[in-house]
PDB file of C-alpha atoms in Angstrom:
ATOM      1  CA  UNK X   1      44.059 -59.741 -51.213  1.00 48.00           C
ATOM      2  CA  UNK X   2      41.962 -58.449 -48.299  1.00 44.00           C
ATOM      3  CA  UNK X   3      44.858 -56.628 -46.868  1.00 48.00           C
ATOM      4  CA  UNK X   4      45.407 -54.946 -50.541  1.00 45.00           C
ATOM      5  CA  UNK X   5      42.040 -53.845 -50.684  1.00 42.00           C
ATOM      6  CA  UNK X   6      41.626 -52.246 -47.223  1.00 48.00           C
ATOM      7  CA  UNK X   7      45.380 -50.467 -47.868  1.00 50.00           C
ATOM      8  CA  UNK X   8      44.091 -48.489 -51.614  1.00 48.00           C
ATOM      9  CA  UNK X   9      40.502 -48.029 -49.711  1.00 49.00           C
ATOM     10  CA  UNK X  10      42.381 -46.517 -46.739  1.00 53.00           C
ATOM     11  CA  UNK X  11      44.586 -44.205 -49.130  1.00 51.00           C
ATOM     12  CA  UNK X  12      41.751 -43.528 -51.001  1.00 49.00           C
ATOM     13  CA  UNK X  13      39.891 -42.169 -48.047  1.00 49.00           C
ATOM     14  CA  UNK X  14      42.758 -40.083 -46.668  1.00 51.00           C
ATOM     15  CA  UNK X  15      43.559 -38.909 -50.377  1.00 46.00           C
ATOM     16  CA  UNK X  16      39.480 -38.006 -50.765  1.00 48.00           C
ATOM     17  CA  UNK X  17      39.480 -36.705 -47.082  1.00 49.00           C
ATOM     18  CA  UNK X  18      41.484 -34.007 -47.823  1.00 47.00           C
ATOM     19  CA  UNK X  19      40.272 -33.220 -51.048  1.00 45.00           C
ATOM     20  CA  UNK X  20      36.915 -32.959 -49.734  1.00 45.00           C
ATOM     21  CA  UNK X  21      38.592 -30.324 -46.894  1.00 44.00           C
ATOM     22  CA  UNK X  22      40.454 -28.202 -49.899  1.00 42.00           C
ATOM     23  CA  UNK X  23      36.863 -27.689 -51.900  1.00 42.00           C
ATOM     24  CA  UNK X  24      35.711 -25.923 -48.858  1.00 44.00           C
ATOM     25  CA  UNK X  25      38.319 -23.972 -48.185  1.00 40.00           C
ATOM     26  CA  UNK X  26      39.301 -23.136 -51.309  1.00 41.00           C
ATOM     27  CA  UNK X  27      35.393 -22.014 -52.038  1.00 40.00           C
ATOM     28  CA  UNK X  28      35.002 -20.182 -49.582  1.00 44.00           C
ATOM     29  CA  UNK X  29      38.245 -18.217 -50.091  1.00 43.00           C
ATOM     30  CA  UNK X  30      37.306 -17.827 -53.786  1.00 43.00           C
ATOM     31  CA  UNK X  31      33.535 -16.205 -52.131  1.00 47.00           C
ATOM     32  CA  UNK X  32      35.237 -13.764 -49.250  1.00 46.00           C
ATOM     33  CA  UNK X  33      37.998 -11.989 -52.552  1.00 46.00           C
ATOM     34  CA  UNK X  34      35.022 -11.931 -54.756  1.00 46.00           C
ATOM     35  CA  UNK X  35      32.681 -10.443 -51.870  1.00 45.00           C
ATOM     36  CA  UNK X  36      35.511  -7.914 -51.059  1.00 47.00           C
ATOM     37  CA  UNK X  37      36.381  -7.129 -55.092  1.00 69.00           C
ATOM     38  CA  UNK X  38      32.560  -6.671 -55.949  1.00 88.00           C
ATOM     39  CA  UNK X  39      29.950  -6.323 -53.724  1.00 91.00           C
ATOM     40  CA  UNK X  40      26.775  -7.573 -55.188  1.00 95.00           C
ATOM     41  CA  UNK X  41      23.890  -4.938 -55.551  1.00 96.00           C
ATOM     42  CA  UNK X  42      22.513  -6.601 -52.051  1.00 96.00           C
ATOM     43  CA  UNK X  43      25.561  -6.246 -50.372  1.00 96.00           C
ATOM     44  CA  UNK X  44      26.147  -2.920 -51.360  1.00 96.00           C
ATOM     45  CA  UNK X  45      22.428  -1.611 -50.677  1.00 97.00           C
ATOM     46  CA  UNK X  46      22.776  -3.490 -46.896  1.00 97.00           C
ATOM     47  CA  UNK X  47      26.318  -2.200 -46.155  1.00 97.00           C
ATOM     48  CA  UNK X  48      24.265   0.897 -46.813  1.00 97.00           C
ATOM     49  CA  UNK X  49      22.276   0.313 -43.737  1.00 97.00           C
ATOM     50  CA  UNK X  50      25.481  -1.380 -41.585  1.00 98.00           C
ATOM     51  CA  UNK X  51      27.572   1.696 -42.232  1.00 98.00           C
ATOM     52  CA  UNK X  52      24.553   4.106 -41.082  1.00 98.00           C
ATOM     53  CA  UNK X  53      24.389   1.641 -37.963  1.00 97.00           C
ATOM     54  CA  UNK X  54      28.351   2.191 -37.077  1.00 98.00           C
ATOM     55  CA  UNK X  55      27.742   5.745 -37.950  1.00 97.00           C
ATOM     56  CA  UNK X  56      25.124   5.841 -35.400  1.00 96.00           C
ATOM     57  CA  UNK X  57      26.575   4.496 -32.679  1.00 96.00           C
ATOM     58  CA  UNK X  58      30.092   6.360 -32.862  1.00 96.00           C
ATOM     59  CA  UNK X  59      28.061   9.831 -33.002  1.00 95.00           C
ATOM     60  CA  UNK X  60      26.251   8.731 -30.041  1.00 94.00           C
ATOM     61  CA  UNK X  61      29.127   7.295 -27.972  1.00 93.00           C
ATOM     62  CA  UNK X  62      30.648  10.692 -28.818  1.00 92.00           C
ATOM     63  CA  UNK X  63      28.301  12.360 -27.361  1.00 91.00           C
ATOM     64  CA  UNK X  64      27.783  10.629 -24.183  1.00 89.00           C
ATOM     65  CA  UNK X  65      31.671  10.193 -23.375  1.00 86.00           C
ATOM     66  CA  UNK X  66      31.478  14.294 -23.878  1.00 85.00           C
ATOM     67  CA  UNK X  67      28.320  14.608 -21.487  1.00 83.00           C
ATOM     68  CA  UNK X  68      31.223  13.995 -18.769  1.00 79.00           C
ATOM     69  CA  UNK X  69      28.776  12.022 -16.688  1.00 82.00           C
ATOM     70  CA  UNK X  70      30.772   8.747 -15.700  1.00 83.00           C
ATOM     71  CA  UNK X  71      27.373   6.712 -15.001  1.00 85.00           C
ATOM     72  CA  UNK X  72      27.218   6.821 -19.370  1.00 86.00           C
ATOM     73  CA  UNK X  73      30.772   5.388 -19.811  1.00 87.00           C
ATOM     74  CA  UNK X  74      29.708   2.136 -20.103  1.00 90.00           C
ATOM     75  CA  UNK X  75      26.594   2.930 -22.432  1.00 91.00           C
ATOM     76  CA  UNK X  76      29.298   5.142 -24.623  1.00 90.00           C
ATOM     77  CA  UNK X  77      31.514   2.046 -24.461  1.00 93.00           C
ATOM     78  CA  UNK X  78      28.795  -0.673 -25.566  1.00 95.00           C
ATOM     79  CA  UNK X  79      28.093   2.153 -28.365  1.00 95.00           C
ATOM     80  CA  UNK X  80      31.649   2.298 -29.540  1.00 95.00           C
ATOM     81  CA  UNK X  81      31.490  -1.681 -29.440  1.00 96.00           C
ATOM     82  CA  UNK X  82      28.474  -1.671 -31.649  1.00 97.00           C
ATOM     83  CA  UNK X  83      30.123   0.936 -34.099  1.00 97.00           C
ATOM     84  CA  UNK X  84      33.169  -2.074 -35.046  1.00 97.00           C
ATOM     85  CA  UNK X  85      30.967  -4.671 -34.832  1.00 97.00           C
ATOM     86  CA  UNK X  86      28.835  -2.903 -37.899  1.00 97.00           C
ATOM     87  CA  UNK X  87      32.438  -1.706 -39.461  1.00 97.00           C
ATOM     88  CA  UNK X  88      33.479  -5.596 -39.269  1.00 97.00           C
ATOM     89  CA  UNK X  89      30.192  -6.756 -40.936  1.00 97.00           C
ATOM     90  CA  UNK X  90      30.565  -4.245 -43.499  1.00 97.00           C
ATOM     91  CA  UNK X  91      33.745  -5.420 -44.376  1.00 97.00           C
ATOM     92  CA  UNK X  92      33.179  -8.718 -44.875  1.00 96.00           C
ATOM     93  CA  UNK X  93      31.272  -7.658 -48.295  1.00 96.00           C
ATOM     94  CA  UNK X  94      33.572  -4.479 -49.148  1.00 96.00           C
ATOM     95  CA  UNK X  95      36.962  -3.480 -49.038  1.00 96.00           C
ATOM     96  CA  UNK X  96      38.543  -1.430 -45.933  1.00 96.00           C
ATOM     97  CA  UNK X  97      39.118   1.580 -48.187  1.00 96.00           C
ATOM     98  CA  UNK X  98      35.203   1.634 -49.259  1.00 96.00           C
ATOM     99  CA  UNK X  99      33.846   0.802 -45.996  1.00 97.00           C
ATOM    100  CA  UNK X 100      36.303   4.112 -44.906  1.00 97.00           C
ATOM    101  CA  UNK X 101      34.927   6.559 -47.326  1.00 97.00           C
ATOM    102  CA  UNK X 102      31.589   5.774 -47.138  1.00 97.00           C
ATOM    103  CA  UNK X 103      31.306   5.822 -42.755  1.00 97.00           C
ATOM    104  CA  UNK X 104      33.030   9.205 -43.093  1.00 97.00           C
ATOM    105  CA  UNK X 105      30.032  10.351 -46.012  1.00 97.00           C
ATOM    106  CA  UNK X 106      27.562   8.869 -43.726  1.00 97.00           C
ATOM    107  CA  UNK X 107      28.352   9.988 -40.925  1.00 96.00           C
ATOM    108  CA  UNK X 108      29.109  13.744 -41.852  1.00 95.00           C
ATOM    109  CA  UNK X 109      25.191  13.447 -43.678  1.00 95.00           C
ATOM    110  CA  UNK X 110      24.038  12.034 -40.102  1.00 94.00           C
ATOM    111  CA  UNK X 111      26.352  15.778 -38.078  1.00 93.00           C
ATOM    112  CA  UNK X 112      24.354  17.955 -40.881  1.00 92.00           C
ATOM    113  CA  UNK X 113      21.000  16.583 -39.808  1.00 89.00           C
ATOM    114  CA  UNK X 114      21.062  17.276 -35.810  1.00 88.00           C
ATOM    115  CA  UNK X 115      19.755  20.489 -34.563  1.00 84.00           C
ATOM    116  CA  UNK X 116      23.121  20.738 -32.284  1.00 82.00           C
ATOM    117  CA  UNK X 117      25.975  17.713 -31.266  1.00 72.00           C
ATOM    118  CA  UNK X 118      24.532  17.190 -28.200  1.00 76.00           C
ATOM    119  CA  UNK X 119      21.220  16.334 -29.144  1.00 85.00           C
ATOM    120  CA  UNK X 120      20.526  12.802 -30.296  1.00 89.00           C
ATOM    121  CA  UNK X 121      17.196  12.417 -30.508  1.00 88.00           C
ATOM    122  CA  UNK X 122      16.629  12.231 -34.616  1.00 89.00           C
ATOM    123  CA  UNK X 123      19.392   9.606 -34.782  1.00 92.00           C
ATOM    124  CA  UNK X 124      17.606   7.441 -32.176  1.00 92.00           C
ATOM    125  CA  UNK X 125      14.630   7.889 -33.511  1.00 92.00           C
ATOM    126  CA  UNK X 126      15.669   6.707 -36.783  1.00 94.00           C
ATOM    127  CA  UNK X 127      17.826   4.439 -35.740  1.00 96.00           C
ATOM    128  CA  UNK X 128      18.057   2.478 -32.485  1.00 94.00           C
ATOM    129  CA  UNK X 129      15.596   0.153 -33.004  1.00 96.00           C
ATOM    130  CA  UNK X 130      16.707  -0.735 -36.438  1.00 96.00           C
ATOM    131  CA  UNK X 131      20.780  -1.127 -35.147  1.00 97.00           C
ATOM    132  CA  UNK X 132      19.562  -3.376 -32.817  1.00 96.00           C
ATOM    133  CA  UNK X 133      17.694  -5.628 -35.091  1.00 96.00           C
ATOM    134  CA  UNK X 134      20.337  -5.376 -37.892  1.00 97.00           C
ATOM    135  CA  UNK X 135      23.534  -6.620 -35.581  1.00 96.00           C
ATOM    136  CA  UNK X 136      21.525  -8.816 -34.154  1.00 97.00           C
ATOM    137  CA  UNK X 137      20.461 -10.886 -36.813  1.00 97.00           C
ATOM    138  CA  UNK X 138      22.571  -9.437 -39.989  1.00 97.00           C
ATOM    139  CA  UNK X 139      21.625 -12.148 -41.978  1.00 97.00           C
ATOM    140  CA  UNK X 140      17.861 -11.805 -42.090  1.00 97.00           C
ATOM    141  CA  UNK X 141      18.334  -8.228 -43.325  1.00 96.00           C
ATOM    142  CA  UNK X 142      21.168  -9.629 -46.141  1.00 97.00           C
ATOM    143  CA  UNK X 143      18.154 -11.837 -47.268  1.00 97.00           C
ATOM    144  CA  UNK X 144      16.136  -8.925 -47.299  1.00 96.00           C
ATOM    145  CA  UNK X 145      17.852  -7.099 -49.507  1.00 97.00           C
ATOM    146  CA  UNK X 146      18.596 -10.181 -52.039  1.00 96.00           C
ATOM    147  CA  UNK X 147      15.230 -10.270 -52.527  1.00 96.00           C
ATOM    148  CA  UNK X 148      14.573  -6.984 -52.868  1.00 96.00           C
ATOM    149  CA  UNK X 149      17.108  -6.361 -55.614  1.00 93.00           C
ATOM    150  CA  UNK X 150      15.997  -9.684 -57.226  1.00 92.00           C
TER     151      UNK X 150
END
């Protein structure tokens, strides 16, 4: 009797073990094709700032892989890093094609605004300190934004 019991509780385990692992999965595959059919007014507002960030950073590593100075490759190359790590974070809430059309908008809005391409300085103004604190802790400005369009 003993040896029945242990054999359906053993079953029972594996059966529920793998249940449990499906709910998971299965939720969190459900989340990422809702997140990438329609982006929450959150989402949208904070790829807003994401996609200025990768904006950013490729006009900037643009510029300094033109200045022909080979002491700035590496700073245009951490730039151009930045740039897909913001493109990759804004794709995880909207769809390739979106996240496309809306870094070329942005970043033809961030072209009109400098005085010529070499100079830099509004767009760092604006927005180096903010890059940095936005890819480096995304989620704190996500919860930001929840709140705000609460």
């Amino acid at each position: 009797m003993l040896n029945f019991v242990s054999q359906r509780f053993n079953s029972f385990c594996h059966l529920t073990g793998k249940s449990l692992l499906l709910v998971p999965v299965t939720l969190f595959l459900s989340a990422s094709a809702m997140a990438a059919d329609k982006p929450s007014e959150a989402e949208l507002a904070f790829n807003k700032e994401v996609l200025e960030c990768a904006s950013y950073y490729q006009i900037s590593s643009n510029v300094i892989v033109n200045m022909d100075a080979p002491q700035m490759k590496p700073v245009g190359e951490r730039l151009l890093n930045s740039s897909k790590k913001a493109i990759a974070l804004a794709e995880q809430y909207q769809s390739k094609d979106a996240v496309e059309k809306q870094l070329t908008a942005t970043k033809e809005k961030q072209l009109a605004t400098l005085p010529n391409g070499k100079s830099l300085g509004p767009l760092m103004s604006k927005y180096k300190v903010a890059c940095q604190t936005l890819l480096s802790e995304p989620q704190k400005r996500l919860d930001y934004w929840i709140m705000a369009t609460m």
